[in-house]
Every structure is written in structure tokens, then in C-alpha cells.
Amino acid sequence: MKGIENLYLIMQTKIKPMKLIKYMIIIALYLSTGPVIFSQTTSDKSDAQRDWEHLDYMKNFFCKAPEGCREYDNLSMLEAMRYIDRLYTTRSKLAEAFLEKYPNDPHHDQALVLFFSSYFTPKFIPDSLAPEKIEAIASLAIRGQSGAWSKAYRLIPVDREAEKRWLDKGKDYVDQILASNASVEVKAKAEILLFNRDYSLAKNKYTCLSKDPMEQDFWASMEANYFEFVPLRLERLMDAYPDSETVATFIQAMLDDLRKLSSGLANSYLDRFLRKSGDTNPMANRKGITALRKSLLANIEALGALEVDADKPLEFTFTAMDGSQVDLAEMRGKVVLINFWSTTCPSGIAVMPRLKTLYDKYRDHGFEIIGIADDGDVAKDQVLKILEKANANWPQRLDKGREASVKLHALYGIKTLPTFWLLDTKGVVVDQGVKMPQLESKIIKYLE
């Protein structure tokens, strides 16, 4: 119990500004997790295994349902921000403690991934805030107010000393791996974790900014300067690990993610890496660089297809999860619904039964559905369970799977899930944002 008691004491020293009922929410968070670990005191379970189970449990824990979650809903913006900060700080401390205590444990690598993940990254909110800051944040609502969270995080100061300690600790972990006799692939993955941490921090700050569409020239210049570290560090990764397909896949994933923020910037970096991986590079024939170039060329080809006249048919092919080949060109003559969804989007899962009803009703009349899941191979079983529960028997693509050289969600700039694209019988996209209430009438219209 000592570990949980220590966390309890840490929390006690930090929540004085909160009301008693809110204080009890935070305490309940820790007390509620105790039985998950400490009720399992059988001699056949080691301390390391119990600590790992607790850490693994905490990665998904947010509040104790239903009481704690209802109380969270009633928090003010500042109280909610502090709640999240303390939760993420606790997760981070648990991961750090596990890494320090069990350096040779089989779960060590998983714990390292958790330490670097966004849900284990503290917000570093200072204990005391200036009255004017408190007043400004108090005017913001945690829901129903557009841009409120972004503004709140722009207003809140950061405990730079605590942030530096956390950043240095992560760098130390990676440096230890690089100095060890670990395999090249393990070292590459460690450096990827460090880069991804720094990129995520920069991205989170960037997305808190308010952009005026009329200011596009300013933002194009600002983005080029702000994200310049991205291609520089990715190039160093490519040069350091020229045979790593993991690094190649990661570089492409970063370009895909950047496309959601700035298509212009992503295109310039794509061209940059295409040149970097070309014949003038003495390592161009190395396994990882070859894989990267192949992926880049596939994305350029797909981008070229996007620039075709909007009145021309949409074209792409892929291997579905069941191994079948899907080619939009072969679906000419049918009305096709492309469903962009994800296992992390409850609303996208919730509409599956309704889509199944429409599919069964109109399939024999020339209606088809294609599912594009914004998930990778690790989520394959979860995707299959969701599809099986809904009896969804149309083709599905894992958009982040090994077989997907082009990520369609990123390529097409899909930012909201689920998103439905409707194609007419000529294969032309006639609606890029059709909503469920209007979907059936649209299907009927284009089938006629």
C-alpha cells in the first residue's frame, strides 16, 4: 500500500484551492484503483506484475463511474484542468517508478511507451495562479463553448522547472538505450518515441492557436519556421537507421499527420524526402530508404489523383481486411458510400447498425459500402469485433495497416469521424459530408 499512500500524500499537498467535494473526487480516483492491484496479493504474483497491472489499469482510468464522473462534469474549467493535470502527472509518476524499479522486466518497453504517450504527459500547471488568470479562466465553460479549452491552455502558465525535469528524464531513458548493447531496431524505436513526444508537444501548442483564413500567408511562413525541426530530425533518423522500415513507416506517418495541420507544409516535406531518398543519396538502396521512397511515390500518385477535375471519378484500390481486392473502377454503375470511421469514435460505431439496415435494403438495387477504419494492425481484432456485432459485411480497410502504403484519412483531409462520402454511379463524389438523417434519401436519388 505504500506506493498508493505516497501518491495520496502528494495529492494532498496540491489540491488546497479546490472545494471539498472536488477534493474528494481526486482522492476517490486513487482509492478506487487500489483493489485492482492490492486485492491480488497471492504469492504467485510478483511485485513487478502487480505494479504493471496497476500501471496498465491507470492508462485508461479517468474517473470512478458513476459518482466521480458526474462530479467531473460539474467542475469549473480551472478545476477540470487541474484534475487532468494531476491524473496525467500520476500516470507519469507510476510509469517512471516502474521503469526505475524494474529495468529488466518484460513490460519495461511497454512502460516506456506509456511514459512518452500523450495521456501520460503532465500539463505542468503551477500550484498558485495570479488572480487575473483565475478570473479569465473562470469565464470559460468546459463544454458548449467553441475554443474554450484552447484559450484556457493559452492563459494557463507552465511550471517550467517541473516540465524540464520531465523532459530531461525522458531524454535520459533514450540516452541509456542508445548507449546500451540493444539492437539497432530497439534504438530506432527509442528515438522515435523521443521525437514523437517533442512533435506532440509542439503540435498541441500549435492547435491551441486561433487562425483567421485571411491570414494564410502569415501562417504559411509561421508553420515553416515553427515545424522546421520536424524534417531536420526525421532526416537524422533516416540517416542513422537507413535499413529500418520502422523509421520509414514513421516518417510517412509524420507527413500524413502534418497534412491535417498544413497540406502545403506536408507537400514541401514530401518533396524534400523524395529528393533525400533519391539516387544521389549513397544509401538509396538501403532497405529502409527504399521503403520510404516507395511510400512517398505512392502518396504522390494518390495526391495527383486528387487534383483531377472534380467531375471525374474517384479512383483507388486496396486490399480489404478479408484479403479481397477492392477497386472503385470496378464499382462503376453502383452508388457507393465510403465510411471513414475509427474504433476510437463512439458515434462512428453507433451508426453501424443503421448502415447495415441501409446496406441490406438497397444492396440488390446497386448500393455498396466501403469502410475505411482509421486504425492499424494492432486494432484489427477490435475492428473485427465491432463489425461482427453490427453484422457489417461490406469491405473494410485498415487505413494504418501494413498493407496501406497511402493513408486515405490523411490524404483526403478527414478531420471529423464518422465522415461519409457518397459516389454516384459514375464514381464521382457527389457529397463529402452527407449526414445520417439525409443518407437514405440521397441513396434513393442517385440510384434512380
mmCIF file of N, CA and C in Angstrom, residues 246-371:
data_model
loop_
_atom_site.group_PDB
_atom_site.id
_atom_site.type_symbol
_atom_site.label_atom_id
_atom_site.label_comp_id
_atom_site.label_asym_id
_atom_site.label_seq_id
_atom_site.Cartn_x
_atom_site.Cartn_y
_atom_site.Cartn_z
ATOM 1 N N THR A 246 10.771 0.459 -39.954
ATOM 2 C CA THR A 246 10.002 1.116 -38.894
ATOM 3 C C THR A 246 10.164 2.626 -38.986
ATOM 4 N N VAL A 247 11.402 3.072 -39.191
ATOM 5 C CA VAL A 247 11.658 4.510 -39.338
ATOM 6 C C VAL A 247 10.982 5.041 -40.599
ATOM 7 N N ALA A 248 11.055 4.277 -41.687
ATOM 8 C CA ALA A 248 10.415 4.698 -42.938
ATOM 9 C C ALA A 248 8.911 4.877 -42.747
ATOM 10 N N THR A 249 8.289 3.917 -42.084
ATOM 11 C CA THR A 249 6.848 3.990 -41.824
ATOM 12 C C THR A 249 6.519 5.186 -40.944
ATOM 13 N N PHE A 250 7.385 5.444 -39.961
ATOM 14 C CA PHE A 250 7.149 6.559 -39.046
ATOM 15 C C PHE A 250 7.256 7.898 -39.772
ATOM 16 N N ILE A 251 8.244 8.041 -40.641
ATOM 17 C CA ILE A 251 8.396 9.297 -41.389
ATOM 18 C C ILE A 251 7.149 9.566 -42.225
ATOM 19 N N GLN A 252 6.649 8.526 -42.903
ATOM 20 C CA GLN A 252 5.430 8.708 -43.695
ATOM 21 C C GLN A 252 4.250 9.072 -42.799
ATOM 22 N N ALA A 253 4.177 8.442 -41.619
ATOM 23 C CA ALA A 253 3.084 8.748 -40.683
ATOM 24 C C ALA A 253 3.146 10.196 -40.217
ATOM 25 N N MET A 254 4.360 10.710 -40.005
ATOM 26 C CA MET A 254 4.502 12.107 -39.601
ATOM 27 C C MET A 254 4.051 13.057 -40.712
ATOM 28 N N LEU A 255 4.388 12.731 -41.947
ATOM 29 C CA LEU A 255 3.948 13.563 -43.069
ATOM 30 C C LEU A 255 2.428 13.532 -43.194
ATOM 31 N N ASP A 256 1.843 12.361 -42.967
ATOM 32 C CA ASP A 256 0.383 12.241 -43.003
ATOM 33 C C ASP A 256 -0.255 13.088 -41.913
ATOM 34 N N ASP A 257 0.345 13.066 -40.725
ATOM 35 C CA ASP A 257 -0.228 13.833 -39.617
ATOM 36 C C ASP A 257 -0.093 15.331 -39.863
ATOM 37 N N LEU A 258 1.042 15.732 -40.395
ATOM 38 C CA LEU A 258 1.243 17.152 -40.712
ATOM 39 C C LEU A 258 0.247 17.650 -41.755
ATOM 40 N N ARG A 259 -0.164 16.758 -42.636
ATOM 41 C CA ARG A 259 -1.110 17.146 -43.683
ATOM 42 C C ARG A 259 -2.423 17.639 -43.084
ATOM 43 N N LYS A 260 -2.780 17.103 -41.909
ATOM 44 C CA LYS A 260 -4.009 17.543 -41.246
ATOM 45 C C LYS A 260 -3.876 18.970 -40.727
ATOM 46 N N LEU A 261 -2.637 19.397 -40.470
ATOM 47 C CA LEU A 261 -2.392 20.753 -39.982
ATOM 48 C C LEU A 261 -2.134 21.722 -41.122
ATOM 49 N N SER A 262 -1.341 21.272 -42.097
ATOM 50 C CA SER A 262 -0.954 22.147 -43.206
ATOM 51 C C SER A 262 -0.594 21.294 -44.416
ATOM 52 N N SER A 263 -1.473 21.265 -45.402
ATOM 53 C CA SER A 263 -1.204 20.458 -46.595
ATOM 54 C C SER A 263 0.006 21.002 -47.358
ATOM 55 N N GLY A 264 0.167 22.327 -47.368
ATOM 56 C CA GLY A 264 1.307 22.918 -48.056
ATOM 57 C C GLY A 264 2.626 22.493 -47.449
ATOM 58 N N LEU A 265 2.677 22.503 -46.131
ATOM 59 C CA LEU A 265 3.891 22.102 -45.429
ATOM 60 C C LEU A 265 4.171 20.618 -45.659
ATOM 61 N N ALA A 266 3.136 19.798 -45.585
ATOM 62 C CA ALA A 266 3.302 18.361 -45.793
ATOM 63 C C ALA A 266 3.810 18.076 -47.204
ATOM 64 N N ASN A 267 3.294 18.793 -48.182
ATOM 65 C CA ASN A 267 3.741 18.584 -49.566
ATOM 66 C C ASN A 267 5.202 18.979 -49.751
ATOM 67 N N SER A 268 5.610 20.076 -49.099
ATOM 68 C CA SER A 268 7.004 20.507 -49.230
ATOM 69 C C SER A 268 7.942 19.497 -48.579
ATOM 70 N N TYR A 269 7.530 18.922 -47.450
ATOM 71 C CA TYR A 269 8.353 17.913 -46.782
ATOM 72 C C TYR A 269 8.366 16.615 -47.584
ATOM 73 N N LEU A 270 7.238 16.298 -48.227
ATOM 74 C CA LEU A 270 7.190 15.100 -49.064
ATOM 75 C C LEU A 270 8.208 15.222 -50.193
ATOM 76 N N ASP A 271 8.232 16.371 -50.848
ATOM 77 C CA ASP A 271 9.218 16.602 -51.917
ATOM 78 C C ASP A 271 10.641 16.548 -51.366
ATOM 79 N N ARG A 272 10.819 17.091 -50.199
ATOM 80 C CA ARG A 272 12.145 17.122 -49.565
ATOM 81 C C ARG A 272 12.661 15.703 -49.319
ATOM 82 N N PHE A 273 11.799 14.836 -48.796
ATOM 83 C CA PHE A 273 12.232 13.468 -48.510
ATOM 84 C C PHE A 273 12.340 12.632 -49.780
ATOM 85 N N LEU A 274 11.567 12.990 -50.792
ATOM 86 C CA LEU A 274 11.703 12.284 -52.065
ATOM 87 C C LEU A 274 13.087 12.555 -52.653
ATOM 88 N N ARG A 275 13.533 13.805 -52.589
ATOM 89 C CA ARG A 275 14.884 14.140 -53.061
ATOM 90 C C ARG A 275 15.934 13.460 -52.183
ATOM 91 N N LYS A 276 15.703 13.485 -50.881
ATOM 92 C CA LYS A 276 16.667 12.926 -49.935
ATOM 93 C C LYS A 276 16.834 11.418 -50.119
ATOM 94 N N SER A 277 15.776 10.748 -50.565
ATOM 95 C CA SER A 277 15.831 9.288 -50.718
ATOM 96 C C SER A 277 16.153 8.867 -52.148
ATOM 97 N N GLY A 278 16.484 9.844 -53.015
ATOM 98 C CA GLY A 278 16.746 9.554 -54.420
ATOM 99 C C GLY A 278 18.122 8.975 -54.685
ATOM 100 N N ASP A 279 18.437 8.851 -55.955
ATOM 101 C CA ASP A 279 19.679 8.187 -56.374
ATOM 102 C C ASP A 279 20.935 8.920 -55.923
ATOM 103 N N THR A 280 20.820 10.213 -55.654
ATOM 104 C CA THR A 280 22.000 10.959 -55.219
ATOM 105 C C THR A 280 22.406 10.604 -53.790
ATOM 106 N N ASN A 281 21.530 9.946 -53.087
ATOM 107 C CA ASN A 281 21.841 9.502 -51.730
ATOM 108 C C ASN A 281 22.625 8.196 -51.815
ATOM 109 N N PRO A 282 23.848 8.148 -51.286
ATOM 110 C CA PRO A 282 24.648 6.915 -51.370
ATOM 111 C C PRO A 282 24.002 5.732 -50.655
ATOM 112 N N MET A 283 23.013 6.006 -49.789
ATOM 113 C CA MET A 283 22.325 4.927 -49.078
ATOM 114 C C MET A 283 20.945 4.650 -49.673
ATOM 115 N N ALA A 284 20.710 5.099 -50.915
ATOM 116 C CA ALA A 284 19.386 4.986 -51.530
ATOM 117 C C ALA A 284 18.899 3.547 -51.648
ATOM 118 N N ASN A 285 19.833 2.599 -51.741
ATOM 119 C CA ASN A 285 19.440 1.198 -51.898
ATOM 120 C C ASN A 285 19.253 0.470 -50.573
ATOM 121 N N ARG A 286 19.451 1.171 -49.486
ATOM 122 C CA ARG A 286 19.251 0.526 -48.183
ATOM 123 C C ARG A 286 17.766 0.259 -47.968
ATOM 124 N N LYS A 287 17.481 -0.761 -47.199
ATOM 125 C CA LYS A 287 16.116 -1.284 -47.070
ATOM 126 C C LYS A 287 15.103 -0.230 -46.623
ATOM 127 N N GLY A 288 15.438 0.512 -45.576
ATOM 128 C CA GLY A 288 14.503 1.494 -45.040
ATOM 129 C C GLY A 288 14.261 2.651 -45.990
ATOM 130 N N ILE A 289 15.326 3.151 -46.603
ATOM 131 C CA ILE A 289 15.201 4.291 -47.511
ATOM 132 C C ILE A 289 14.436 3.890 -48.770
ATOM 133 N N THR A 290 14.658 2.666 -49.234
ATOM 134 C CA THR A 290 13.894 2.163 -50.384
ATOM 135 C C THR A 290 12.406 2.094 -50.054
ATOM 136 N N ALA A 291 12.090 1.605 -48.855
ATOM 137 C CA ALA A 291 10.685 1.512 -48.428
ATOM 138 C C ALA A 291 10.054 2.897 -48.323
ATOM 139 N N LEU A 292 10.831 3.863 -47.819
ATOM 140 C CA LEU A 292 10.314 5.225 -47.688
ATOM 141 C C LEU A 292 10.015 5.817 -49.063
ATOM 142 N N ARG A 293 10.942 5.652 -49.983
ATOM 143 C CA ARG A 293 10.747 6.220 -51.322
ATOM 144 C C ARG A 293 9.523 5.605 -52.003
ATOM 145 N N LYS A 294 9.339 4.317 -51.839
ATOM 146 C CA LYS A 294 8.176 3.642 -52.421
ATOM 147 C C LYS A 294 6.884 4.224 -51.856
ATOM 148 N N SER A 295 6.872 4.455 -50.552
ATOM 149 C CA SER A 295 5.690 5.024 -49.899
ATOM 150 C C SER A 295 5.443 6.454 -50.360
ATOM 151 N N LEU A 296 6.506 7.240 -50.475
ATOM 152 C CA LEU A 296 6.376 8.631 -50.921
ATOM 153 C C LEU A 296 5.817 8.705 -52.338
ATOM 154 N N LEU A 297 6.313 7.845 -53.220
ATOM 155 C CA LEU A 297 5.841 7.845 -54.603
ATOM 156 C C LEU A 297 4.371 7.452 -54.685
ATOM 157 N N ALA A 298 3.965 6.497 -53.838
ATOM 158 C CA ALA A 298 2.556 6.090 -53.811
ATOM 159 C C ALA A 298 1.672 7.244 -53.359
ATOM 160 N N ASN A 299 2.155 8.017 -52.399
ATOM 161 C CA ASN A 299 1.379 9.163 -51.918
ATOM 162 C C ASN A 299 1.314 10.272 -52.962
ATOM 163 N N ILE A 300 2.408 10.480 -53.688
ATOM 164 C CA ILE A 300 2.407 11.494 -54.747
ATOM 165 C C ILE A 300 1.415 11.112 -55.847
ATOM 166 N N GLU A 301 1.387 9.836 -56.192
ATOM 167 C CA GLU A 301 0.438 9.366 -57.204
ATOM 168 C C GLU A 301 -0.998 9.583 -56.735
ATOM 169 N N ALA A 302 -1.251 9.279 -55.458
ATOM 170 C CA ALA A 302 -2.598 9.464 -54.910
ATOM 171 C C ALA A 302 -2.970 10.938 -54.850
ATOM 172 N N LEU A 303 -2.003 11.786 -54.500
ATOM 173 C CA LEU A 303 -2.267 13.227 -54.469
ATOM 174 C C LEU A 303 -2.583 13.752 -55.866
ATOM 175 N N GLY A 304 -1.904 13.200 -56.871
ATOM 176 C CA GLY A 304 -2.180 13.602 -58.243
ATOM 177 C C GLY A 304 -3.603 13.268 -58.643
ATOM 178 N N ALA A 305 -4.088 12.120 -58.173
ATOM 179 C CA ALA A 305 -5.465 11.727 -58.470
ATOM 180 C C ALA A 305 -6.455 12.692 -57.844
ATOM 181 N N LEU A 306 -6.087 13.264 -56.694
ATOM 182 C CA LEU A 306 -6.974 14.209 -56.017
ATOM 183 C C LEU A 306 -7.119 15.508 -56.796
ATOM 184 N N GLU A 307 -6.086 15.856 -57.558
ATOM 185 C CA GLU A 307 -6.097 17.127 -58.276
ATOM 186 C C GLU A 307 -6.852 17.054 -59.603
ATOM 187 N N VAL A 308 -7.324 15.852 -59.935
ATOM 188 C CA VAL A 308 -8.086 15.691 -61.167
ATOM 189 C C VAL A 308 -9.406 16.442 -61.051
ATOM 190 N N ASP A 309 -9.985 16.806 -62.180
ATOM 191 C CA ASP A 309 -11.273 17.504 -62.229
ATOM 192 C C ASP A 309 -12.271 16.822 -61.300
ATOM 193 N N ALA A 310 -12.960 17.635 -60.500
ATOM 194 C CA ALA A 310 -13.906 17.103 -59.518
ATOM 195 C C ALA A 310 -15.041 16.329 -60.166
ATOM 196 N N ASP A 311 -15.275 16.536 -61.473
ATOM 197 C CA ASP A 311 -16.350 15.834 -62.164
ATOM 198 C C ASP A 311 -15.921 14.459 -62.661
ATOM 199 N N LYS A 312 -14.662 14.123 -62.441
ATOM 200 C CA LYS A 312 -14.175 12.814 -62.869
ATOM 201 C C LYS A 312 -14.245 11.822 -61.710
ATOM 202 N N PRO A 313 -14.302 10.526 -62.018
ATOM 203 C CA PRO A 313 -14.479 9.511 -60.975
ATOM 204 C C PRO A 313 -13.315 9.468 -59.984
ATOM 205 N N LEU A 314 -13.646 9.175 -58.746
ATOM 206 C CA LEU A 314 -12.625 8.933 -57.725
ATOM 207 C C LEU A 314 -12.034 7.558 -57.973
ATOM 208 N N GLU A 315 -10.727 7.446 -57.806
ATOM 209 C CA GLU A 315 -10.076 6.167 -58.060
ATOM 210 C C GLU A 315 -9.124 5.812 -56.931
ATOM 211 N N PHE A 316 -9.265 4.605 -56.417
ATOM 212 C CA PHE A 316 -8.250 3.996 -55.557
ATOM 213 C C PHE A 316 -8.539 2.508 -55.445
ATOM 214 N N THR A 317 -7.503 1.775 -55.132
ATOM 215 C CA THR A 317 -7.616 0.333 -54.919
ATOM 216 C C THR A 317 -6.964 -0.008 -53.593
ATOM 217 N N PHE A 318 -7.395 -1.103 -52.988
ATOM 218 C CA PHE A 318 -6.755 -1.560 -51.754
ATOM 219 C C PHE A 318 -7.118 -3.019 -51.499
ATOM 220 N N THR A 319 -6.360 -3.626 -50.607
ATOM 221 C CA THR A 319 -6.650 -4.981 -50.154
ATOM 222 C C THR A 319 -7.475 -4.891 -48.884
ATOM 223 N N ALA A 320 -8.673 -5.440 -48.911
ATOM 224 C CA ALA A 320 -9.568 -5.384 -47.758
ATOM 225 C C ALA A 320 -9.078 -6.323 -46.658
ATOM 226 N N MET A 321 -9.667 -6.182 -45.473
ATOM 227 C CA MET A 321 -9.245 -6.984 -44.330
ATOM 228 C C MET A 321 -9.440 -8.476 -44.564
ATOM 229 N N ASP A 322 -10.413 -8.841 -45.412
ATOM 230 C CA ASP A 322 -10.652 -10.261 -45.689
ATOM 231 C C ASP A 322 -9.785 -10.786 -46.829
ATOM 232 N N GLY A 323 -8.880 -9.935 -47.337
ATOM 233 C CA GLY A 323 -7.973 -10.351 -48.395
ATOM 234 C C GLY A 323 -8.461 -10.069 -49.798
ATOM 235 N N SER A 324 -9.699 -9.639 -49.942
ATOM 236 C CA SER A 324 -10.239 -9.347 -51.272
ATOM 237 C C SER A 324 -9.694 -8.024 -51.794
ATOM 238 N N GLN A 325 -9.671 -7.891 -53.114
ATOM 239 C CA GLN A 325 -9.196 -6.666 -53.745
ATOM 240 C C GLN A 325 -10.377 -5.744 -54.047
ATOM 241 N N VAL A 326 -10.253 -4.501 -53.632
ATOM 242 C CA VAL A 326 -11.306 -3.515 -53.855
ATOM 243 C C VAL A 326 -10.789 -2.470 -54.835
ATOM 244 N N ASP A 327 -11.534 -2.255 -55.898
ATOM 245 C CA ASP A 327 -11.169 -1.283 -56.931
ATOM 246 C C ASP A 327 -12.413 -0.457 -57.247
ATOM 247 N N LEU A 328 -12.352 0.842 -56.963
ATOM 248 C CA LEU A 328 -13.514 1.696 -57.217
ATOM 249 C C LEU A 328 -13.930 1.665 -58.686
ATOM 250 N N ALA A 329 -12.958 1.493 -59.581
ATOM 251 C CA ALA A 329 -13.279 1.470 -61.010
ATOM 252 C C ALA A 329 -14.231 0.330 -61.344
ATOM 253 N N GLU A 330 -14.134 -0.771 -60.609
ATOM 254 C CA GLU A 330 -14.995 -1.924 -60.856
ATOM 255 C C GLU A 330 -16.381 -1.751 -60.244
ATOM 256 N N MET A 331 -16.577 -0.660 -59.501
ATOM 257 C CA MET A 331 -17.879 -0.405 -58.884
ATOM 258 C C MET A 331 -18.697 0.616 -59.670
ATOM 259 N N ARG A 332 -18.198 1.005 -60.843
ATOM 260 C CA ARG A 332 -18.980 1.908 -61.673
ATOM 261 C C ARG A 332 -20.347 1.275 -61.938
ATOM 262 N N GLY A 333 -21.379 2.098 -61.906
ATOM 263 C CA GLY A 333 -22.732 1.591 -62.067
ATOM 264 C C GLY A 333 -23.441 1.404 -60.740
ATOM 265 N N LYS A 334 -22.675 1.522 -59.639
ATOM 266 C CA LYS A 334 -23.252 1.422 -58.301
ATOM 267 C C LYS A 334 -23.128 2.756 -57.573
ATOM 268 N N VAL A 335 -24.040 2.987 -56.646
ATOM 269 C CA VAL A 335 -23.904 4.111 -55.723
ATOM 270 C C VAL A 335 -23.077 3.606 -54.547
ATOM 271 N N VAL A 336 -21.986 4.285 -54.260
ATOM 272 C CA VAL A 336 -21.040 3.807 -53.245
ATOM 273 C C VAL A 336 -20.945 4.804 -52.096
ATOM 274 N N LEU A 337 -21.052 4.286 -50.886
ATOM 275 C CA LEU A 337 -20.842 5.097 -49.682
ATOM 276 C C LEU A 337 -19.491 4.729 -49.089
ATOM 277 N N ILE A 338 -18.608 5.709 -48.933
ATOM 278 C CA ILE A 338 -17.325 5.485 -48.262
ATOM 279 C C ILE A 338 -17.468 5.982 -46.830
ATOM 280 N N ASN A 339 -17.289 5.072 -45.898
ATOM 281 C CA ASN A 339 -17.463 5.377 -44.474
ATOM 282 C C ASN A 339 -16.099 5.496 -43.811
ATOM 283 N N PHE A 340 -15.679 6.726 -43.499
ATOM 284 C CA PHE A 340 -14.435 6.963 -42.762
ATOM 285 C C PHE A 340 -14.776 6.925 -41.274
ATOM 286 N N TRP A 341 -14.197 5.979 -40.545
ATOM 287 C CA TRP A 341 -14.532 5.810 -39.138
ATOM 288 C C TRP A 341 -13.309 5.328 -38.368
ATOM 289 N N SER A 342 -13.479 5.099 -37.072
ATOM 290 C CA SER A 342 -12.371 4.642 -36.224
ATOM 291 C C SER A 342 -12.923 3.922 -35.001
ATOM 292 N N THR A 343 -12.138 3.013 -34.468
ATOM 293 C CA THR A 343 -12.539 2.312 -33.242
ATOM 294 C C THR A 343 -12.566 3.247 -32.042
ATOM 295 N N THR A 344 -11.926 4.401 -32.155
ATOM 296 C CA THR A 344 -11.892 5.362 -31.045
ATOM 297 C C THR A 344 -13.035 6.370 -31.120
ATOM 298 N N CYS A 345 -13.911 6.225 -32.108
ATOM 299 C CA CYS A 345 -15.023 7.170 -32.290
ATOM 300 C C CYS A 345 -16.346 6.472 -31.984
ATOM 301 N N PRO A 346 -16.925 6.703 -30.796
ATOM 302 C CA PRO A 346 -18.181 6.035 -30.421
ATOM 303 C C PRO A 346 -19.320 6.290 -31.402
ATOM 304 N N SER A 347 -19.425 7.517 -31.910
ATOM 305 C CA SER A 347 -20.526 7.823 -32.825
ATOM 306 C C SER A 347 -20.385 7.061 -34.140
ATOM 307 N N GLY A 348 -19.142 6.834 -34.563
ATOM 308 C CA GLY A 348 -18.915 6.067 -35.781
ATOM 309 C C GLY A 348 -19.309 4.615 -35.618
ATOM 310 N N ILE A 349 -19.130 4.099 -34.411
ATOM 311 C CA ILE A 349 -19.531 2.720 -34.114
ATOM 312 C C ILE A 349 -21.046 2.635 -33.968
ATOM 313 N N ALA A 350 -21.627 3.664 -33.372
ATOM 314 C CA ALA A 350 -23.066 3.665 -33.098
ATOM 315 C C ALA A 350 -23.908 3.631 -34.369
ATOM 316 N N VAL A 351 -23.391 4.195 -35.473
ATOM 317 C CA VAL A 351 -24.187 4.236 -36.712
ATOM 318 C C VAL A 351 -24.088 2.947 -37.521
ATOM 319 N N MET A 352 -23.222 2.015 -37.116
ATOM 320 C CA MET A 352 -23.045 0.783 -37.880
ATOM 321 C C MET A 352 -24.360 0.026 -38.110
ATOM 322 N N PRO A 353 -25.196 -0.177 -37.077
ATOM 323 C CA PRO A 353 -26.459 -0.898 -37.313
ATOM 324 C C PRO A 353 -27.354 -0.206 -38.340
ATOM 325 N N ARG A 354 -27.377 1.125 -38.306
ATOM 326 C CA ARG A 354 -28.182 1.864 -39.277
ATOM 327 C C ARG A 354 -27.622 1.690 -40.683
ATOM 328 N N LEU A 355 -26.300 1.720 -40.819
ATOM 329 C CA LEU A 355 -25.686 1.485 -42.126
ATOM 330 C C LEU A 355 -26.000 0.080 -42.628
ATOM 331 N N LYS A 356 -26.001 -0.880 -41.710
ATOM 332 C CA LYS A 356 -26.328 -2.260 -42.076
ATOM 333 C C LYS A 356 -27.756 -2.356 -42.612
ATOM 334 N N THR A 357 -28.676 -1.655 -41.973
ATOM 335 C CA THR A 357 -30.066 -1.653 -42.439
ATOM 336 C C THR A 357 -30.163 -1.109 -43.865
ATOM 337 N N LEU A 358 -29.478 0.001 -44.118
ATOM 338 C CA LEU A 358 -29.493 0.597 -45.456
ATOM 339 C C LEU A 358 -28.806 -0.305 -46.478
ATOM 340 N N TYR A 359 -27.736 -0.943 -46.055
ATOM 341 C CA TYR A 359 -26.988 -1.835 -46.939
ATOM 342 C C TYR A 359 -27.868 -3.000 -47.384
ATOM 343 N N ASP A 360 -28.534 -3.624 -46.430
ATOM 344 C CA ASP A 360 -29.406 -4.755 -46.760
ATOM 345 C C ASP A 360 -30.592 -4.318 -47.623
ATOM 346 N N LYS A 361 -31.083 -3.130 -47.386
ATOM 347 C CA LYS A 361 -32.275 -2.636 -48.083
ATOM 348 C C LYS A 361 -31.994 -2.284 -49.545
ATOM 349 N N TYR A 362 -30.795 -1.743 -49.812
ATOM 350 C CA TYR A 362 -30.527 -1.224 -51.154
ATOM 351 C C TYR A 362 -29.411 -1.939 -51.904
ATOM 352 N N ARG A 363 -28.803 -2.923 -51.299
ATOM 353 C CA ARG A 363 -27.670 -3.595 -51.942
ATOM 354 C C ARG A 363 -28.065 -4.223 -53.276
ATOM 355 N N ASP A 364 -29.209 -4.883 -53.310
ATOM 356 C CA ASP A 364 -29.648 -5.539 -54.544
ATOM 357 C C ASP A 364 -30.069 -4.544 -55.615
ATOM 358 N N HIS A 365 -30.183 -3.275 -55.220
ATOM 359 C CA HIS A 365 -30.553 -2.232 -56.175
ATOM 360 C C HIS A 365 -29.328 -1.472 -56.697
ATOM 361 N N GLY A 366 -28.131 -1.888 -56.233
ATOM 362 C CA GLY A 366 -26.912 -1.251 -56.734
ATOM 363 C C GLY A 366 -26.227 -0.327 -55.749
ATOM 364 N N PHE A 367 -26.394 -0.614 -54.454
ATOM 365 C CA PHE A 367 -25.764 0.214 -53.413
ATOM 366 C C PHE A 367 -24.636 -0.575 -52.762
ATOM 367 N N GLU A 368 -23.514 0.082 -52.529
ATOM 368 C CA GLU A 368 -22.357 -0.570 -51.903
ATOM 369 C C GLU A 368 -21.759 0.349 -50.851
ATOM 370 N N ILE A 369 -21.142 -0.251 -49.854
ATOM 371 C CA ILE A 369 -20.446 0.498 -48.801
ATOM 372 C C ILE A 369 -19.000 0.034 -48.739
ATOM 373 N N ILE A 370 -18.100 0.971 -48.518
ATOM 374 C CA ILE A 370 -16.690 0.673 -48.251
ATOM 375 C C ILE A 370 -16.331 1.330 -46.925
ATOM 376 N N GLY A 371 -15.776 0.569 -46.014
ATOM 377 C CA GLY A 371 -15.353 1.110 -44.725
ATOM 378 C C GLY A 371 -13.860 1.386 -44.713
#
